[in-house]
Protein backbone atom coordinates (compact mmCIF):
# COMPACT_ATOMS: atom_id res chain seq x y z
CA UNK A 1 0.00 0.00 0.00
CA UNK A 2 1.43 3.38 -0.98
CA UNK A 3 1.62 6.41 1.27
CA UNK A 4 -1.13 8.10 -0.71
CA UNK A 5 -3.41 5.09 -0.25
CA UNK A 6 -2.62 5.05 3.47
CA UNK A 7 -3.36 8.76 3.75
CA UNK A 8 -6.67 8.32 1.89
CA UNK A 9 -7.59 5.38 4.10
CA UNK A 10 -6.74 7.39 7.21
CA UNK A 11 -8.83 10.30 5.97
CA UNK A 12 -11.73 7.95 5.26
CA UNK A 13 -11.39 6.46 8.75
CA UNK A 14 -11.46 9.95 10.32
CA UNK A 15 -14.58 10.87 8.35
CA UNK A 16 -16.29 7.64 9.37
CA UNK A 17 -15.33 8.26 12.99
CA UNK A 18 -16.81 11.77 12.85
CA UNK A 19 -20.06 10.44 11.33
CA UNK A 20 -20.33 7.74 14.00
CA UNK A 21 -19.83 10.22 16.85
CA UNK A 22 -22.02 12.89 15.27
CA UNK A 23 -24.82 10.31 15.19
CA UNK A 24 -24.47 9.92 18.98
CA UNK A 25 -23.73 13.36 20.46
CA UNK A 26 -23.98 12.16 24.07
CA UNK A 27 -21.18 9.67 23.48
CA UNK A 28 -19.09 12.24 21.64
CA UNK A 29 -19.58 14.72 24.49
CA UNK A 30 -18.68 12.03 27.02
CA UNK A 31 -15.44 11.20 25.23
CA UNK A 32 -14.54 14.90 25.22
CA UNK A 33 -15.28 15.13 28.96
CA UNK A 34 -13.00 12.16 29.63
CA UNK A 35 -10.26 13.76 27.53
CA UNK A 36 -10.67 17.00 29.48
CA UNK A 37 -10.42 15.12 32.78
CA UNK A 38 -7.22 13.49 31.54
CA UNK A 39 -5.76 16.85 30.47
CA UNK A 40 -6.53 18.43 33.84
CA UNK A 41 -4.96 15.53 35.73
CA UNK A 42 -1.96 15.48 33.37
CA UNK A 43 -1.32 19.20 33.94
CA UNK A 44 -1.66 18.63 37.68
CA UNK A 45 0.86 15.78 37.41
CA UNK A 46 3.34 17.89 35.41
CA UNK A 47 3.11 20.75 37.92
CA UNK A 48 3.62 18.22 40.72
CA UNK A 49 6.67 16.77 38.95
CA UNK A 50 8.21 20.21 38.36
CA UNK A 51 7.64 21.29 41.97
CA UNK A 52 9.00 17.95 43.22
CA UNK A 53 12.17 18.43 41.18
CA UNK A 54 12.58 21.99 42.45
CA UNK A 55 12.06 20.84 46.05
CA UNK A 56 14.54 18.00 45.69
CA UNK A 57 17.13 20.36 44.23
CA UNK A 58 16.54 22.82 47.09
CA UNK A 59 17.30 20.16 49.68
CA UNK A 60 20.46 19.13 47.85
CA UNK A 61 19.47 16.17 45.71
CA UNK A 62 20.89 16.09 42.21
CA UNK A 63 19.06 15.78 38.90
CA UNK A 64 18.04 12.22 38.03
CA UNK A 65 16.67 11.70 34.51
CA UNK A 66 14.59 8.66 35.46
CA UNK A 67 12.82 10.08 38.50
CA UNK A 68 12.62 13.71 37.41
CA UNK A 69 11.54 13.29 33.78
CA UNK A 70 10.73 9.74 32.75
CA UNK A 71 8.70 8.70 35.81
CA UNK A 72 6.11 11.51 35.43
CA UNK A 73 5.81 10.77 31.70
CA UNK A 74 5.26 7.09 32.48
CA UNK A 75 2.64 8.03 35.08
CA UNK A 76 0.84 10.31 32.61
CA UNK A 77 0.80 7.49 30.07
CA UNK A 78 -0.85 5.16 32.59
CA UNK A 79 -3.25 7.89 33.62
CA UNK A 80 -4.41 8.09 29.99
CA UNK A 81 -4.79 4.30 29.86
CA UNK A 82 -6.81 4.26 33.11
CA UNK A 83 -9.12 7.07 32.00
CA UNK A 84 -9.40 5.55 28.48
CA UNK A 85 -11.58 8.12 26.67
CA UNK A 86 -12.70 5.63 24.00
CA UNK A 87 -12.72 2.61 26.28
CA UNK A 88 -14.93 0.84 28.73
CA UNK A 89 -15.63 2.14 32.21
CA UNK A 90 -14.19 -1.06 33.71
CA UNK A 91 -10.66 0.21 33.10
CA UNK A 92 -11.57 3.29 35.16
CA UNK A 93 -11.97 1.03 38.19
CA UNK A 94 -8.18 0.98 38.51
CA UNK A 95 -8.42 4.59 39.68
CA UNK A 96 -10.03 3.35 42.92
CA UNK A 97 -6.99 1.19 43.59
CA UNK A 98 -4.68 4.05 42.62
CA UNK A 99 -6.49 6.38 45.04
CA UNK A 100 -6.22 3.86 47.87
CA UNK A 101 -2.56 3.09 47.21
CA UNK A 102 -1.68 6.80 47.07
CA UNK A 103 -3.51 7.39 50.34
CA UNK A 104 -1.55 4.57 51.99
CA UNK A 105 1.73 5.92 50.55
CA UNK A 106 0.94 9.41 51.87
CA UNK A 107 0.10 8.11 55.33
CA UNK A 108 3.24 5.96 55.36
CA UNK A 109 5.39 8.87 54.24
CA UNK A 110 3.94 11.12 56.91
CA UNK A 111 4.22 8.56 59.72
CA UNK A 112 7.78 7.50 58.88
CA UNK A 113 9.36 10.68 57.55
CA UNK A 114 7.38 13.82 58.27
CA UNK A 115 5.64 13.36 61.61
CA UNK A 116 6.79 16.16 63.88
CA UNK A 117 8.92 17.76 61.17
CA UNK A 118 6.32 18.82 58.62
CA UNK A 119 5.75 22.41 59.79
CA UNK A 120 9.48 23.04 60.26
CA UNK A 121 10.20 21.57 56.82
CA UNK A 122 7.52 23.70 55.17
CA UNK A 123 8.90 26.81 56.88
CA UNK A 124 12.39 26.06 55.56
CA UNK A 125 11.34 24.87 52.09
CA UNK A 126 7.91 26.20 51.08
CA UNK A 127 8.05 24.38 47.73
CA UNK A 128 8.23 21.11 49.64
CA UNK A 129 5.06 22.14 51.45
CA UNK A 130 3.33 22.73 48.13
CA UNK A 131 4.46 19.31 46.91
CA UNK A 132 3.18 17.69 50.10
CA UNK A 133 -0.15 19.49 49.71
CA UNK A 134 -0.44 18.29 46.11
CA UNK A 135 0.39 14.73 47.16
CA UNK A 136 -2.30 14.85 49.84
CA UNK A 137 -4.83 15.83 47.15
CA UNK A 138 -3.85 13.07 44.69
CA UNK A 139 -5.85 10.21 46.30
CA UNK A 140 -8.93 12.41 46.52
CA UNK A 141 -8.57 13.52 42.89
CA UNK A 142 -8.29 9.90 41.77
CA UNK A 143 -11.24 8.88 43.95
CA UNK A 144 -13.40 11.74 42.67
CA UNK A 145 -12.43 10.92 39.08
CA UNK A 146 -13.16 7.22 39.57
CA UNK A 147 -16.55 7.96 41.13
CA UNK A 148 -17.46 10.39 38.35
CA UNK A 149 -16.46 7.94 35.63
CA UNK A 150 -18.00 4.79 37.10
CA UNK A 151 -20.87 5.46 39.48
CA UNK A 152 -23.52 7.17 37.31
CA UNK A 153 -25.22 4.57 35.12
CA UNK A 154 -25.34 6.94 32.15
CA UNK A 155 -21.55 7.41 32.33
CA UNK A 156 -21.00 3.64 32.28
CA UNK A 157 -23.42 3.27 29.34
CA UNK A 158 -21.73 6.03 27.35
CA UNK A 159 -18.33 4.45 27.99
CA UNK A 160 -19.62 1.08 26.83
CA UNK A 161 -21.09 2.64 23.71
CA UNK A 162 -17.84 4.54 23.00
CA UNK A 163 -15.92 1.28 23.21
CA UNK A 164 -18.45 -0.43 20.95
CA UNK A 165 -18.18 2.36 18.37
CA UNK A 166 -14.39 2.15 18.53
CA UNK A 167 -14.49 -1.62 17.92
CA UNK A 168 -16.90 -1.19 15.00
CA UNK A 169 -14.68 1.47 13.46
CA UNK A 170 -11.60 -0.71 13.91
CA UNK A 171 -13.36 -3.67 12.27
CA UNK A 172 -14.49 -1.47 9.36
CA UNK A 173 -11.01 -0.03 8.99
CA UNK A 174 -9.48 -3.51 9.02
CA UNK A 175 -11.94 -4.62 6.34
CA UNK A 176 -11.20 -1.52 4.23
CA UNK A 177 -7.44 -1.92 4.48
CA UNK A 178 -7.62 -5.66 3.82
CA UNK A 179 -9.47 -5.30 0.53
PDB file of C-alpha atoms in Angstrom:
ATOM      1  CA  UNK A   1       0.000   0.000   0.000  1.00  0.00           C
ATOM      2  CA  UNK A   2       1.433   3.384  -0.983  1.00  0.00           C
ATOM      3  CA  UNK A   3       1.623   6.408   1.271  1.00  0.00           C
ATOM      4  CA  UNK A   4      -1.135   8.100  -0.714  1.00  0.00           C
ATOM      5  CA  UNK A   5      -3.409   5.094  -0.246  1.00  0.00           C
ATOM      6  CA  UNK A   6      -2.624   5.047   3.472  1.00  0.00           C
ATOM      7  CA  UNK A   7      -3.364   8.757   3.751  1.00  0.00           C
ATOM      8  CA  UNK A   8      -6.665   8.319   1.888  1.00  0.00           C
ATOM      9  CA  UNK A   9      -7.586   5.384   4.105  1.00  0.00           C
ATOM     10  CA  UNK A  10      -6.739   7.385   7.210  1.00  0.00           C
ATOM     11  CA  UNK A  11      -8.832  10.298   5.969  1.00  0.00           C
ATOM     12  CA  UNK A  12     -11.731   7.949   5.264  1.00  0.00           C
ATOM     13  CA  UNK A  13     -11.389   6.458   8.754  1.00  0.00           C
ATOM     14  CA  UNK A  14     -11.458   9.953  10.318  1.00  0.00           C
ATOM     15  CA  UNK A  15     -14.576  10.869   8.349  1.00  0.00           C
ATOM     16  CA  UNK A  16     -16.291   7.644   9.371  1.00  0.00           C
ATOM     17  CA  UNK A  17     -15.333   8.259  12.988  1.00  0.00           C
ATOM     18  CA  UNK A  18     -16.813  11.770  12.850  1.00  0.00           C
ATOM     19  CA  UNK A  19     -20.057  10.437  11.326  1.00  0.00           C
ATOM     20  CA  UNK A  20     -20.326   7.738  13.998  1.00  0.00           C
ATOM     21  CA  UNK A  21     -19.828  10.219  16.848  1.00  0.00           C
ATOM     22  CA  UNK A  22     -22.018  12.890  15.268  1.00  0.00           C
ATOM     23  CA  UNK A  23     -24.824  10.315  15.193  1.00  0.00           C
ATOM     24  CA  UNK A  24     -24.473   9.925  18.976  1.00  0.00           C
ATOM     25  CA  UNK A  25     -23.733  13.360  20.458  1.00  0.00           C
ATOM     26  CA  UNK A  26     -23.981  12.164  24.074  1.00  0.00           C
ATOM     27  CA  UNK A  27     -21.176   9.671  23.481  1.00  0.00           C
ATOM     28  CA  UNK A  28     -19.086  12.240  21.637  1.00  0.00           C
ATOM     29  CA  UNK A  29     -19.583  14.720  24.487  1.00  0.00           C
ATOM     30  CA  UNK A  30     -18.683  12.026  27.024  1.00  0.00           C
ATOM     31  CA  UNK A  31     -15.441  11.204  25.226  1.00  0.00           C
ATOM     32  CA  UNK A  32     -14.540  14.904  25.221  1.00  0.00           C
ATOM     33  CA  UNK A  33     -15.283  15.130  28.958  1.00  0.00           C
ATOM     34  CA  UNK A  34     -13.002  12.163  29.626  1.00  0.00           C
ATOM     35  CA  UNK A  35     -10.256  13.762  27.531  1.00  0.00           C
ATOM     36  CA  UNK A  36     -10.666  17.002  29.485  1.00  0.00           C
ATOM     37  CA  UNK A  37     -10.418  15.115  32.779  1.00  0.00           C
ATOM     38  CA  UNK A  38      -7.221  13.495  31.537  1.00  0.00           C
ATOM     39  CA  UNK A  39      -5.765  16.851  30.466  1.00  0.00           C
ATOM     40  CA  UNK A  40      -6.532  18.428  33.837  1.00  0.00           C
ATOM     41  CA  UNK A  41      -4.963  15.533  35.734  1.00  0.00           C
ATOM     42  CA  UNK A  42      -1.964  15.481  33.370  1.00  0.00           C
ATOM     43  CA  UNK A  43      -1.324  19.202  33.937  1.00  0.00           C
ATOM     44  CA  UNK A  44      -1.656  18.630  37.679  1.00  0.00           C
ATOM     45  CA  UNK A  45       0.858  15.782  37.413  1.00  0.00           C
ATOM     46  CA  UNK A  46       3.336  17.894  35.410  1.00  0.00           C
ATOM     47  CA  UNK A  47       3.109  20.748  37.919  1.00  0.00           C
ATOM     48  CA  UNK A  48       3.621  18.219  40.720  1.00  0.00           C
ATOM     49  CA  UNK A  49       6.675  16.768  38.954  1.00  0.00           C
ATOM     50  CA  UNK A  50       8.211  20.208  38.365  1.00  0.00           C
ATOM     51  CA  UNK A  51       7.641  21.286  41.973  1.00  0.00           C
ATOM     52  CA  UNK A  52       9.001  17.949  43.220  1.00  0.00           C
ATOM     53  CA  UNK A  53      12.173  18.426  41.177  1.00  0.00           C
ATOM     54  CA  UNK A  54      12.583  21.989  42.451  1.00  0.00           C
ATOM     55  CA  UNK A  55      12.055  20.841  46.048  1.00  0.00           C
ATOM     56  CA  UNK A  56      14.541  17.996  45.690  1.00  0.00           C
ATOM     57  CA  UNK A  57      17.129  20.365  44.234  1.00  0.00           C
ATOM     58  CA  UNK A  58      16.536  22.816  47.085  1.00  0.00           C
ATOM     59  CA  UNK A  59      17.303  20.162  49.675  1.00  0.00           C
ATOM     60  CA  UNK A  60      20.456  19.127  47.852  1.00  0.00           C
ATOM     61  CA  UNK A  61      19.466  16.167  45.709  1.00  0.00           C
ATOM     62  CA  UNK A  62      20.892  16.095  42.208  1.00  0.00           C
ATOM     63  CA  UNK A  63      19.065  15.778  38.897  1.00  0.00           C
ATOM     64  CA  UNK A  64      18.041  12.224  38.032  1.00  0.00           C
ATOM     65  CA  UNK A  65      16.668  11.703  34.512  1.00  0.00           C
ATOM     66  CA  UNK A  66      14.587   8.664  35.463  1.00  0.00           C
ATOM     67  CA  UNK A  67      12.822  10.078  38.496  1.00  0.00           C
ATOM     68  CA  UNK A  68      12.619  13.713  37.405  1.00  0.00           C
ATOM     69  CA  UNK A  69      11.537  13.293  33.780  1.00  0.00           C
ATOM     70  CA  UNK A  70      10.726   9.741  32.749  1.00  0.00           C
ATOM     71  CA  UNK A  71       8.700   8.703  35.806  1.00  0.00           C
ATOM     72  CA  UNK A  72       6.112  11.510  35.429  1.00  0.00           C
ATOM     73  CA  UNK A  73       5.814  10.769  31.696  1.00  0.00           C
ATOM     74  CA  UNK A  74       5.260   7.090  32.484  1.00  0.00           C
ATOM     75  CA  UNK A  75       2.636   8.029  35.083  1.00  0.00           C
ATOM     76  CA  UNK A  76       0.841  10.314  32.614  1.00  0.00           C
ATOM     77  CA  UNK A  77       0.801   7.489  30.069  1.00  0.00           C
ATOM     78  CA  UNK A  78      -0.851   5.162  32.592  1.00  0.00           C
ATOM     79  CA  UNK A  79      -3.254   7.888  33.617  1.00  0.00           C
ATOM     80  CA  UNK A  80      -4.411   8.087  29.987  1.00  0.00           C
ATOM     81  CA  UNK A  81      -4.792   4.300  29.864  1.00  0.00           C
ATOM     82  CA  UNK A  82      -6.813   4.256  33.106  1.00  0.00           C
ATOM     83  CA  UNK A  83      -9.117   7.074  31.997  1.00  0.00           C
ATOM     84  CA  UNK A  84      -9.404   5.550  28.483  1.00  0.00           C
ATOM     85  CA  UNK A  85     -11.578   8.120  26.673  1.00  0.00           C
ATOM     86  CA  UNK A  86     -12.698   5.627  24.004  1.00  0.00           C
ATOM     87  CA  UNK A  87     -12.724   2.613  26.277  1.00  0.00           C
ATOM     88  CA  UNK A  88     -14.934   0.837  28.725  1.00  0.00           C
ATOM     89  CA  UNK A  89     -15.629   2.144  32.209  1.00  0.00           C
ATOM     90  CA  UNK A  90     -14.195  -1.058  33.709  1.00  0.00           C
ATOM     91  CA  UNK A  91     -10.663   0.209  33.101  1.00  0.00           C
ATOM     92  CA  UNK A  92     -11.575   3.287  35.159  1.00  0.00           C
ATOM     93  CA  UNK A  93     -11.969   1.032  38.192  1.00  0.00           C
ATOM     94  CA  UNK A  94      -8.177   0.983  38.505  1.00  0.00           C
ATOM     95  CA  UNK A  95      -8.424   4.591  39.677  1.00  0.00           C
ATOM     96  CA  UNK A  96     -10.034   3.352  42.920  1.00  0.00           C
ATOM     97  CA  UNK A  97      -6.989   1.191  43.586  1.00  0.00           C
ATOM     98  CA  UNK A  98      -4.681   4.055  42.625  1.00  0.00           C
ATOM     99  CA  UNK A  99      -6.495   6.375  45.041  1.00  0.00           C
ATOM    100  CA  UNK A 100      -6.224   3.860  47.871  1.00  0.00           C
ATOM    101  CA  UNK A 101      -2.557   3.088  47.214  1.00  0.00           C
ATOM    102  CA  UNK A 102      -1.683   6.803  47.066  1.00  0.00           C
ATOM    103  CA  UNK A 103      -3.510   7.389  50.344  1.00  0.00           C
ATOM    104  CA  UNK A 104      -1.548   4.572  51.987  1.00  0.00           C
ATOM    105  CA  UNK A 105       1.734   5.922  50.550  1.00  0.00           C
ATOM    106  CA  UNK A 106       0.938   9.410  51.873  1.00  0.00           C
ATOM    107  CA  UNK A 107       0.099   8.106  55.326  1.00  0.00           C
ATOM    108  CA  UNK A 108       3.238   5.956  55.360  1.00  0.00           C
ATOM    109  CA  UNK A 109       5.394   8.871  54.242  1.00  0.00           C
ATOM    110  CA  UNK A 110       3.939  11.122  56.908  1.00  0.00           C
ATOM    111  CA  UNK A 111       4.224   8.565  59.715  1.00  0.00           C
ATOM    112  CA  UNK A 112       7.780   7.498  58.877  1.00  0.00           C
ATOM    113  CA  UNK A 113       9.362  10.685  57.547  1.00  0.00           C
ATOM    114  CA  UNK A 114       7.377  13.819  58.271  1.00  0.00           C
ATOM    115  CA  UNK A 115       5.642  13.356  61.609  1.00  0.00           C
ATOM    116  CA  UNK A 116       6.785  16.163  63.882  1.00  0.00           C
ATOM    117  CA  UNK A 117       8.924  17.764  61.173  1.00  0.00           C
ATOM    118  CA  UNK A 118       6.325  18.822  58.620  1.00  0.00           C
ATOM    119  CA  UNK A 119       5.754  22.411  59.789  1.00  0.00           C
ATOM    120  CA  UNK A 120       9.477  23.042  60.258  1.00  0.00           C
ATOM    121  CA  UNK A 121      10.204  21.572  56.821  1.00  0.00           C
ATOM    122  CA  UNK A 122       7.518  23.704  55.171  1.00  0.00           C
ATOM    123  CA  UNK A 123       8.897  26.812  56.875  1.00  0.00           C
ATOM    124  CA  UNK A 124      12.395  26.062  55.559  1.00  0.00           C
ATOM    125  CA  UNK A 125      11.343  24.871  52.093  1.00  0.00           C
ATOM    126  CA  UNK A 126       7.906  26.196  51.079  1.00  0.00           C
ATOM    127  CA  UNK A 127       8.055  24.381  47.726  1.00  0.00           C
ATOM    128  CA  UNK A 128       8.228  21.109  49.637  1.00  0.00           C
ATOM    129  CA  UNK A 129       5.056  22.138  51.452  1.00  0.00           C
ATOM    130  CA  UNK A 130       3.328  22.734  48.132  1.00  0.00           C
ATOM    131  CA  UNK A 131       4.457  19.309  46.910  1.00  0.00           C
ATOM    132  CA  UNK A 132       3.184  17.688  50.099  1.00  0.00           C
ATOM    133  CA  UNK A 133      -0.154  19.489  49.708  1.00  0.00           C
ATOM    134  CA  UNK A 134      -0.443  18.286  46.108  1.00  0.00           C
ATOM    135  CA  UNK A 135       0.394  14.732  47.162  1.00  0.00           C
ATOM    136  CA  UNK A 136      -2.300  14.852  49.835  1.00  0.00           C
ATOM    137  CA  UNK A 137      -4.832  15.827  47.153  1.00  0.00           C
ATOM    138  CA  UNK A 138      -3.854  13.065  44.688  1.00  0.00           C
ATOM    139  CA  UNK A 139      -5.848  10.213  46.302  1.00  0.00           C
ATOM    140  CA  UNK A 140      -8.930  12.408  46.516  1.00  0.00           C
ATOM    141  CA  UNK A 141      -8.566  13.519  42.892  1.00  0.00           C
ATOM    142  CA  UNK A 142      -8.290   9.897  41.773  1.00  0.00           C
ATOM    143  CA  UNK A 143     -11.238   8.881  43.949  1.00  0.00           C
ATOM    144  CA  UNK A 144     -13.403  11.737  42.674  1.00  0.00           C
ATOM    145  CA  UNK A 145     -12.430  10.920  39.082  1.00  0.00           C
ATOM    146  CA  UNK A 146     -13.159   7.219  39.571  1.00  0.00           C
ATOM    147  CA  UNK A 147     -16.546   7.965  41.132  1.00  0.00           C
ATOM    148  CA  UNK A 148     -17.465  10.394  38.350  1.00  0.00           C
ATOM    149  CA  UNK A 149     -16.464   7.942  35.625  1.00  0.00           C
ATOM    150  CA  UNK A 150     -17.996   4.791  37.098  1.00  0.00           C
ATOM    151  CA  UNK A 151     -20.874   5.460  39.479  1.00  0.00           C
ATOM    152  CA  UNK A 152     -23.522   7.173  37.306  1.00  0.00           C
ATOM    153  CA  UNK A 153     -25.218   4.573  35.124  1.00  0.00           C
ATOM    154  CA  UNK A 154     -25.337   6.943  32.145  1.00  0.00           C
ATOM    155  CA  UNK A 155     -21.552   7.407  32.327  1.00  0.00           C
ATOM    156  CA  UNK A 156     -21.005   3.644  32.276  1.00  0.00           C
ATOM    157  CA  UNK A 157     -23.424   3.270  29.342  1.00  0.00           C
ATOM    158  CA  UNK A 158     -21.730   6.025  27.349  1.00  0.00           C
ATOM    159  CA  UNK A 159     -18.328   4.453  27.994  1.00  0.00           C
ATOM    160  CA  UNK A 160     -19.618   1.077  26.834  1.00  0.00           C
ATOM    161  CA  UNK A 161     -21.086   2.641  23.713  1.00  0.00           C
ATOM    162  CA  UNK A 162     -17.838   4.536  23.001  1.00  0.00           C
ATOM    163  CA  UNK A 163     -15.919   1.277  23.214  1.00  0.00           C
ATOM    164  CA  UNK A 164     -18.453  -0.429  20.946  1.00  0.00           C
ATOM    165  CA  UNK A 165     -18.176   2.363  18.365  1.00  0.00           C
ATOM    166  CA  UNK A 166     -14.389   2.148  18.535  1.00  0.00           C
ATOM    167  CA  UNK A 167     -14.494  -1.616  17.921  1.00  0.00           C
ATOM    168  CA  UNK A 168     -16.904  -1.191  15.004  1.00  0.00           C
ATOM    169  CA  UNK A 169     -14.680   1.469  13.464  1.00  0.00           C
ATOM    170  CA  UNK A 170     -11.597  -0.709  13.905  1.00  0.00           C
ATOM    171  CA  UNK A 171     -13.359  -3.673  12.270  1.00  0.00           C
ATOM    172  CA  UNK A 172     -14.489  -1.468   9.362  1.00  0.00           C
ATOM    173  CA  UNK A 173     -11.007  -0.029   8.991  1.00  0.00           C
ATOM    174  CA  UNK A 174      -9.483  -3.508   9.017  1.00  0.00           C
ATOM    175  CA  UNK A 175     -11.940  -4.617   6.340  1.00  0.00           C
ATOM    176  CA  UNK A 176     -11.199  -1.518   4.234  1.00  0.00           C
ATOM    177  CA  UNK A 177      -7.439  -1.915   4.483  1.00  0.00           C
ATOM    178  CA  UNK A 178      -7.617  -5.660   3.815  1.00  0.00           C
ATOM    179  CA  UNK A 179      -9.470  -5.302   0.533  1.00  0.00           C
TER     180      UNK A 179
END
